[in-house]
Every structure is written in structure tokens, then in C-alpha cells.
Tab-separated table of C-alpha atoms in Angstrom:
chain	number	residue	atom	x	y	z
A	24	UNK	CA	-127.556	-40.791	-130.342
A	25	UNK	CA	-128.553	-44.410	-130.138
A	26	UNK	CA	-131.674	-45.343	-128.194
A	27	UNK	CA	-130.759	-46.821	-124.803
A	28	UNK	CA	-133.827	-49.030	-124.372
A	29	UNK	CA	-134.989	-47.191	-121.256
A	30	UNK	CA	-131.588	-47.262	-119.564
A	31	UNK	CA	-130.940	-43.542	-119.270
A	32	UNK	CA	-129.501	-44.089	-115.809
A	33	UNK	CA	-126.637	-45.938	-117.461
A	34	UNK	CA	-125.538	-42.797	-119.251
A	35	UNK	CA	-125.377	-40.746	-116.084
A	36	UNK	CA	-123.637	-43.458	-114.096
A	37	UNK	CA	-121.106	-44.495	-116.695
A	38	UNK	CA	-120.313	-40.994	-117.991
A	39	UNK	CA	-119.594	-39.994	-114.408
A	40	UNK	CA	-117.257	-42.968	-114.092
A	41	UNK	CA	-115.456	-42.086	-117.289
A	42	UNK	CA	-115.100	-38.420	-116.417
A	43	UNK	CA	-113.522	-39.163	-113.054
A	44	UNK	CA	-110.957	-41.655	-114.367
A	45	UNK	CA	-107.535	-40.167	-115.117
A	46	UNK	CA	-107.191	-39.587	-118.867
A	47	UNK	CA	-110.001	-42.031	-119.565
A	48	UNK	CA	-110.545	-42.482	-123.285
A	49	UNK	CA	-108.563	-39.349	-123.982
A	50	UNK	CA	-110.924	-36.870	-122.352
A	51	UNK	CA	-107.900	-35.043	-120.982
A	52	UNK	CA	-106.173	-35.225	-124.344
A	53	UNK	CA	-109.115	-34.704	-126.632
A	54	UNK	CA	-107.084	-32.792	-129.172
A	55	UNK	CA	-105.013	-35.933	-129.765
A	56	UNK	CA	-108.137	-37.960	-130.531
A	57	UNK	CA	-110.166	-35.312	-132.313
A	58	UNK	CA	-107.700	-32.868	-133.846
A	59	UNK	CA	-110.360	-31.514	-136.191
A	60	UNK	CA	-112.503	-30.307	-133.295
A	61	UNK	CA	-111.875	-27.349	-131.052
A	62	UNK	CA	-111.459	-28.285	-127.408
A	63	UNK	CA	-114.286	-25.943	-126.486
A	64	UNK	CA	-116.678	-28.125	-128.458
A	65	UNK	CA	-115.548	-31.504	-127.118
A	66	UNK	CA	-118.279	-33.236	-125.138
A	67	UNK	CA	-118.129	-36.463	-123.149
A	68	UNK	CA	-118.449	-39.587	-125.314
A	69	UNK	CA	-121.926	-40.782	-126.121
A	70	UNK	CA	-122.798	-44.099	-124.489
A	71	UNK	CA	-125.074	-46.831	-125.790
A	72	UNK	CA	-126.219	-50.236	-124.588
A	73	UNK	CA	-126.975	-52.821	-127.269
A	74	UNK	CA	-128.970	-55.811	-126.146
A	75	UNK	CA	-128.026	-57.561	-129.378
A	76	UNK	CA	-124.411	-57.665	-128.175
A	77	UNK	CA	-125.474	-59.284	-124.902
A	78	UNK	CA	-127.508	-61.840	-126.844
A	79	UNK	CA	-124.349	-63.054	-128.567
A	80	UNK	CA	-123.058	-64.337	-125.220
A	81	UNK	CA	-126.309	-66.035	-124.249
A	82	UNK	CA	-126.557	-67.614	-127.694
A	83	UNK	CA	-123.183	-69.250	-126.978
A	84	UNK	CA	-124.479	-70.533	-123.680
A	85	UNK	CA	-122.284	-68.345	-121.522
A	86	UNK	CA	-122.105	-64.982	-119.766
A	87	UNK	CA	-119.854	-62.101	-120.684
A	88	UNK	CA	-119.510	-58.467	-121.644
A	89	UNK	CA	-118.209	-56.354	-124.507
A	90	UNK	CA	-117.212	-52.688	-124.498
A	91	UNK	CA	-116.169	-50.863	-127.667
A	92	UNK	CA	-114.978	-47.260	-127.964
A	93	UNK	CA	-115.362	-45.896	-131.492
A	94	UNK	CA	-112.768	-43.161	-131.402
A	95	UNK	CA	-113.769	-41.086	-134.393
A	96	UNK	CA	-117.460	-41.271	-133.506
A	97	UNK	CA	-116.720	-40.529	-129.846
A	98	UNK	CA	-119.126	-43.364	-129.049
A	99	UNK	CA	-118.916	-46.039	-126.361
A	100	UNK	CA	-121.020	-49.115	-127.091
A	101	UNK	CA	-121.497	-51.836	-124.495
A	102	UNK	CA	-123.455	-55.041	-124.131
A	103	UNK	CA	-124.518	-54.209	-120.573
A	104	UNK	CA	-124.043	-51.757	-117.724
A	105	UNK	CA	-123.301	-54.252	-114.950
A	106	UNK	CA	-120.521	-56.647	-115.913
A	107	UNK	CA	-118.747	-53.981	-117.982
A	108	UNK	CA	-117.886	-52.324	-114.666
A	109	UNK	CA	-116.978	-55.465	-112.701
A	110	UNK	CA	-113.301	-55.989	-111.930
A	111	UNK	CA	-111.783	-59.364	-112.835
A	112	UNK	CA	-108.289	-60.834	-112.731
A	113	UNK	CA	-106.618	-59.687	-115.971
A	114	UNK	CA	-104.869	-63.016	-116.650
A	115	UNK	CA	-102.599	-62.759	-119.680
A	116	UNK	CA	-103.938	-59.388	-120.790
A	117	UNK	CA	-101.477	-58.168	-118.114
A	118	UNK	CA	-98.738	-59.158	-120.557
A	119	UNK	CA	-99.340	-55.762	-122.171
A	120	UNK	CA	-98.295	-53.670	-119.143
A	121	UNK	CA	-95.761	-56.343	-118.123
A	122	UNK	CA	-94.062	-55.953	-121.524
A	123	UNK	CA	-94.050	-52.171	-121.233
A	124	UNK	CA	-92.480	-52.318	-117.778
A	125	UNK	CA	-89.917	-54.898	-118.910
A	126	UNK	CA	-88.766	-52.663	-121.758
A	127	UNK	CA	-88.854	-49.473	-119.721
A	128	UNK	CA	-86.775	-50.934	-116.873
A	129	UNK	CA	-84.280	-52.657	-119.163
A	130	UNK	CA	-85.295	-56.156	-118.063
A	131	UNK	CA	-85.781	-56.623	-121.805
A	132	UNK	CA	-83.748	-54.453	-124.159
A	133	UNK	CA	-84.764	-55.990	-127.494
A	134	UNK	CA	-88.028	-57.934	-127.964
A	135	UNK	CA	-86.468	-60.000	-130.759
A	136	UNK	CA	-82.963	-60.679	-129.423
A	137	UNK	CA	-83.205	-61.121	-125.654
A	138	UNK	CA	-83.840	-64.817	-125.014
A	139	UNK	CA	-85.524	-66.399	-121.995
A	140	UNK	CA	-84.323	-70.011	-121.883
A	141	UNK	CA	-86.854	-72.736	-121.180
A	142	UNK	CA	-86.489	-73.940	-117.591
A	143	UNK	CA	-86.976	-77.556	-118.638
A	144	UNK	CA	-90.302	-77.939	-116.838
A	145	UNK	CA	-92.818	-79.707	-119.077
A	146	UNK	CA	-96.133	-77.813	-119.107
A	147	UNK	CA	-99.527	-78.685	-120.655
A	148	UNK	CA	-99.225	-76.007	-123.351
A	149	UNK	CA	-96.510	-77.334	-125.654
A	150	UNK	CA	-95.675	-73.922	-127.142
A	151	UNK	CA	-94.395	-72.839	-123.726
A	152	UNK	CA	-91.798	-75.625	-123.588
A	153	UNK	CA	-89.052	-73.837	-125.507
A	154	UNK	CA	-86.844	-70.770	-125.422
A	155	UNK	CA	-88.634	-67.489	-126.088
A	156	UNK	CA	-88.072	-63.864	-126.943
A	157	UNK	CA	-90.575	-61.261	-125.786
A	158	UNK	CA	-92.230	-61.316	-129.206
A	159	UNK	CA	-92.595	-65.082	-129.347
A	160	UNK	CA	-93.665	-65.262	-125.693
A	161	UNK	CA	-96.542	-62.829	-126.127
A	162	UNK	CA	-97.585	-64.598	-129.337
A	163	UNK	CA	-98.159	-67.888	-127.482
A	164	UNK	CA	-98.993	-66.188	-124.169
A	165	UNK	CA	-96.151	-67.989	-122.376
A	166	UNK	CA	-96.969	-67.541	-118.688
A	167	UNK	CA	-93.622	-68.875	-117.349
A	168	UNK	CA	-91.657	-66.307	-119.371
A	169	UNK	CA	-93.730	-63.434	-118.066
A	170	UNK	CA	-93.511	-64.767	-114.528
A	171	UNK	CA	-89.722	-64.628	-114.843
A	172	UNK	CA	-89.990	-61.112	-116.267
A	173	UNK	CA	-92.099	-60.054	-113.286
A	174	UNK	CA	-89.580	-61.538	-110.848
A	175	UNK	CA	-86.775	-59.599	-112.549
A	176	UNK	CA	-88.787	-56.381	-112.449
A	177	UNK	CA	-89.419	-56.892	-108.738
A	178	UNK	CA	-92.164	-55.772	-106.395
A	179	UNK	CA	-91.098	-52.147	-105.976
A	180	UNK	CA	-90.693	-51.302	-109.641
A	181	UNK	CA	-93.798	-53.268	-110.599
A	182	UNK	CA	-95.903	-51.363	-108.073
A	183	UNK	CA	-94.470	-48.042	-109.261
A	184	UNK	CA	-95.525	-48.608	-112.868
A	185	UNK	CA	-98.894	-50.189	-112.071
A	186	UNK	CA	-99.620	-47.051	-110.031
A	187	UNK	CA	-98.420	-44.736	-112.782
A	188	UNK	CA	-100.479	-46.615	-115.361
A	189	UNK	CA	-103.540	-46.284	-113.084
A	190	UNK	CA	-104.079	-49.943	-113.926
A	191	UNK	CA	-107.236	-51.427	-112.430
A	192	UNK	CA	-107.262	-51.484	-108.647
A	193	UNK	CA	-103.420	-51.258	-108.592
A	194	UNK	CA	-103.201	-54.101	-106.061
A	195	UNK	CA	-100.302	-56.447	-106.871
A	196	UNK	CA	-100.633	-58.487	-103.700
A	197	UNK	CA	-100.598	-62.251	-103.928
A	198	UNK	CA	-97.076	-62.855	-105.217
A	199	UNK	CA	-94.901	-61.015	-107.735
A	200	UNK	CA	-95.362	-63.817	-110.280
A	201	UNK	CA	-99.011	-64.558	-109.474
A	202	UNK	CA	-100.855	-61.302	-108.759
A	203	UNK	CA	-102.453	-61.076	-112.224
A	204	UNK	CA	-103.288	-64.815	-112.310
A	205	UNK	CA	-104.475	-65.740	-108.820
A	206	UNK	CA	-103.699	-62.662	-106.716
A	207	UNK	CA	-105.358	-59.371	-105.879
A	208	UNK	CA	-105.203	-57.402	-109.136
A	209	UNK	CA	-108.583	-56.594	-110.672
A	210	UNK	CA	-109.518	-54.600	-113.761
A	211	UNK	CA	-112.877	-54.048	-115.455
A	212	UNK	CA	-113.547	-53.761	-119.196
A	213	UNK	CA	-113.943	-49.964	-119.074
A	214	UNK	CA	-110.541	-49.704	-117.386
A	215	UNK	CA	-109.070	-52.076	-119.966
A	216	UNK	CA	-110.346	-49.836	-122.762
A	217	UNK	CA	-108.911	-46.788	-121.004
A	218	UNK	CA	-105.473	-48.399	-120.602
A	219	UNK	CA	-105.292	-49.821	-124.124
A	220	UNK	CA	-106.440	-46.533	-125.635
A	221	UNK	CA	-103.610	-44.714	-123.884
A	222	UNK	CA	-101.176	-47.243	-125.360
A	223	UNK	CA	-102.740	-46.766	-128.791
A	224	UNK	CA	-102.255	-43.007	-128.482
A	225	UNK	CA	-98.764	-43.439	-126.930
A	226	UNK	CA	-99.726	-41.356	-123.873
A	227	UNK	CA	-98.751	-43.806	-121.129
A	228	UNK	CA	-96.038	-42.497	-118.746
A	229	UNK	CA	-93.231	-44.484	-120.355
A	230	UNK	CA	-91.043	-43.854	-123.382
A	231	UNK	CA	-92.517	-43.786	-126.855
A	232	UNK	CA	-90.021	-46.513	-127.799
A	233	UNK	CA	-91.445	-48.909	-125.210
A	234	UNK	CA	-94.988	-48.186	-126.366
A	235	UNK	CA	-94.066	-48.525	-130.048
A	236	UNK	CA	-92.420	-51.896	-129.411
A	237	UNK	CA	-95.313	-53.289	-127.398
A	238	UNK	CA	-97.850	-52.147	-129.990
A	239	UNK	CA	-95.663	-53.855	-132.604
A	240	UNK	CA	-95.461	-57.215	-130.794
A	241	UNK	CA	-99.189	-57.440	-130.066
A	242	UNK	CA	-100.714	-60.362	-131.981
A	243	UNK	CA	-102.409	-59.235	-135.199
A	244	UNK	CA	-105.527	-60.663	-136.836
A	245	UNK	CA	-106.574	-59.465	-140.287
A	246	UNK	CA	-110.254	-59.429	-141.205
A	247	UNK	CA	-110.847	-58.216	-144.759
A	248	UNK	CA	-109.395	-54.719	-144.942
A	249	UNK	CA	-109.325	-54.373	-141.149
A	250	UNK	CA	-106.592	-55.149	-138.630
A	251	UNK	CA	-107.160	-56.214	-135.019
A	252	UNK	CA	-104.292	-55.847	-132.537
A	253	UNK	CA	-105.245	-57.724	-129.414
A	254	UNK	CA	-104.103	-59.738	-126.415
A	255	UNK	CA	-106.073	-62.660	-125.082
A	256	UNK	CA	-106.254	-63.829	-121.506
A	257	UNK	CA	-107.481	-67.055	-119.919
A	258	UNK	CA	-107.657	-67.641	-116.196
A	259	UNK	CA	-106.523	-71.131	-115.258
A	260	UNK	CA	-104.783	-71.746	-118.596
A	261	UNK	CA	-101.503	-72.716	-116.901
A	262	UNK	CA	-103.360	-75.344	-114.825
A	263	UNK	CA	-105.536	-76.636	-117.659
A	264	UNK	CA	-108.591	-75.356	-115.782
A	265	UNK	CA	-109.959	-72.419	-117.808
A	266	UNK	CA	-112.624	-70.273	-116.185
A	267	UNK	CA	-112.597	-66.720	-117.595
A	268	UNK	CA	-111.473	-65.471	-120.987
A	269	UNK	CA	-110.422	-61.989	-122.109
A	270	UNK	CA	-109.738	-60.260	-125.411
A	271	UNK	CA	-108.557	-56.636	-125.357
A	272	UNK	CA	-107.033	-54.375	-127.984
A	273	UNK	CA	-108.036	-52.159	-130.853
A	274	UNK	CA	-109.293	-52.515	-134.416
A	275	UNK	CA	-108.172	-50.417	-137.356
A	276	UNK	CA	-110.416	-49.987	-140.383
A	277	UNK	CA	-108.825	-47.461	-142.683
A	278	UNK	CA	-108.369	-44.356	-140.553
A	279	UNK	CA	-111.034	-45.425	-138.036
A	280	UNK	CA	-110.074	-46.954	-134.704
A	281	UNK	CA	-112.129	-48.863	-132.150
A	282	UNK	CA	-110.699	-49.845	-128.772
A	283	UNK	CA	-112.389	-52.819	-127.136
A	284	UNK	CA	-112.474	-55.221	-124.227
A	285	UNK	CA	-114.373	-58.484	-123.970
A	286	UNK	CA	-114.527	-60.997	-121.164
A	287	UNK	CA	-116.596	-64.145	-120.915
A	288	UNK	CA	-116.984	-67.218	-118.765
A	289	UNK	CA	-115.063	-70.100	-120.369
A	290	UNK	CA	-115.921	-72.986	-118.096
A	291	UNK	CA	-116.348	-75.333	-121.061
A	292	UNK	CA	-113.386	-76.086	-123.364
A	293	UNK	CA	-115.461	-75.238	-126.450
A	294	UNK	CA	-115.737	-71.614	-125.296
A	295	UNK	CA	-111.993	-70.931	-125.125
A	296	UNK	CA	-111.716	-70.758	-128.900
A	297	UNK	CA	-114.752	-68.507	-129.198
A	298	UNK	CA	-113.098	-65.426	-127.694
A	299	UNK	CA	-111.738	-63.977	-130.926
A	300	UNK	CA	-114.704	-65.200	-132.980
A	301	UNK	CA	-117.109	-63.428	-130.640
A	302	UNK	CA	-114.906	-60.340	-130.522
A	303	UNK	CA	-114.963	-60.109	-134.285
A	304	UNK	CA	-118.746	-60.545	-134.335
A	305	UNK	CA	-119.180	-57.716	-131.817
A	306	UNK	CA	-116.771	-55.462	-133.696
A	307	UNK	CA	-118.546	-56.167	-136.982
A	308	UNK	CA	-121.910	-55.383	-135.415
A	309	UNK	CA	-120.777	-51.920	-134.326
A	310	UNK	CA	-119.108	-51.243	-137.693
A	311	UNK	CA	-115.544	-51.421	-136.398
A	312	UNK	CA	-114.387	-54.020	-138.934
């Protein structure tokens, strides 16, 4: 087990958090993650803090956090024990559950054929000013398309699935097309890892088809022989006033998988483009890519 630099309290606190969360990191479906191990021998994941991960944020002149779950090693590595447990607005990382709900409810039947026409409103991000399918909308993180999707899903169905997903604090107050951008929804990096891992394992309470399609439309970045499937998020992007950036998803290196979540303050324009670069650096440091 990695040395925790005198932070043994972190292990007790965080392991307790993980053990009490529904299905967190597959603890209730350990045989799906670790088929080679008998259930009787499955222990809670090991947890480790790496100050070198935290230093990557300070070296960039910002604050942030990174959490990585190395599935085969049953190891959770984090840059800190504070911010990794702080809930934030999910911004466009909510496009992952929004896509799942859209497909499951029939609001979208085919991610490549159903078209959402541009409403003609000129927005600062040029890629949004066109017609989109679900696949093209998630690729450019088109907020207006997903706002329309949320309106079609409606408050009642949205709340039902957010509850069933056990997504963050489950609070969708603040407007059906705003709750993940400026409203009441909050999710922390540990919860992001939990949710994304359940999608990766196809254990969310929706059809396998919906989960397969969403995993397929997630933007892909290739790094050497590794593949990263991830969704970014940026608070204030639709107003041209960025403040907080996210990157959540999982990395595949051969048969090894690492689920991750990163968020960072992006109050300077230069930092917006650093989200994936920093994610890759953190993943490389923990041997995930």
C-alpha cells in the first residue's frame, strides 16, 4: 500500500464514505470488477493521497483535484482529501446522464439520426450554431441542444432518473434547463467516479442499449496505446465567463481500466485548454496511460 504521508485519517474517512455509497466503485458488484477473486476475499479499495498530483495544479497557477480509481489494482489515488469530496455544479459532465435519460425515455431514439434543429440564436461558441444529433452535440458540448433535451424529458422524469442514478445531491431545482449549470445540483469527484464506473460496467438502472450508446458517443482521445473516454465540463461556457472546469471518464490501457474525475478553477482563459492536458498528466503519473 502506498505511503499516505501521515494522512491515515483520510483512509478511515474516505473508505467510510465509499462503503456507505450505493454501489460505489462496484463494492456491491465486486465479482463484476474482480472476477478472478472470490467475494469472500474482496476488501475495500486501498486509498492513497499523492502530493505530486496536487502540485500539478499549483504549478499551473490554479486550484483543483484529481481522483483516479485503478480498477484492476483496486486502488483509489487522489490529489487531496478535501476538494475531492466537495460538491460542485457538474456543468456539461451532466450530458452523460442527460444522454442516458434521453435514450431511455425515447426523447432520442437514435444518436446519429434524430436531429435537433438550430434555433437560429447566434451564440459565442460557433460549433453550437448548427443542427445537431446527440453524437455531434456531445462532441462539441452543445448546451442549447441538451437544454432542449432536458425540457422534453421534463421535471418528473428527470427527477426519477437522477434519483435512481443516485447522482450527486439529486437536487434538480433551479430550472429544468439550468439545474446543472446554475441551479442546485452538486456532485463531487468521488461521486463522479462512482457514477461513471457504473456506466463503464453497464450497471446503471437503465437498459444496456442506452448505456452502450452513451459509452459509444463519449468523446475519445488516444494517447499511445491507451484510449481515454471522457466528457468535459465548463461552468460559464455558454456566457463566455468560464469559472470551473471538469473532465470525467475512464482510461483503457490494454485490459486495465482507470476511472477518473478532475475539476479545476478556470478563471483565466489559458486554463480552459489545460483540462485534458492535466488529466493526461495525472493519468500517466498513476500508470493509467
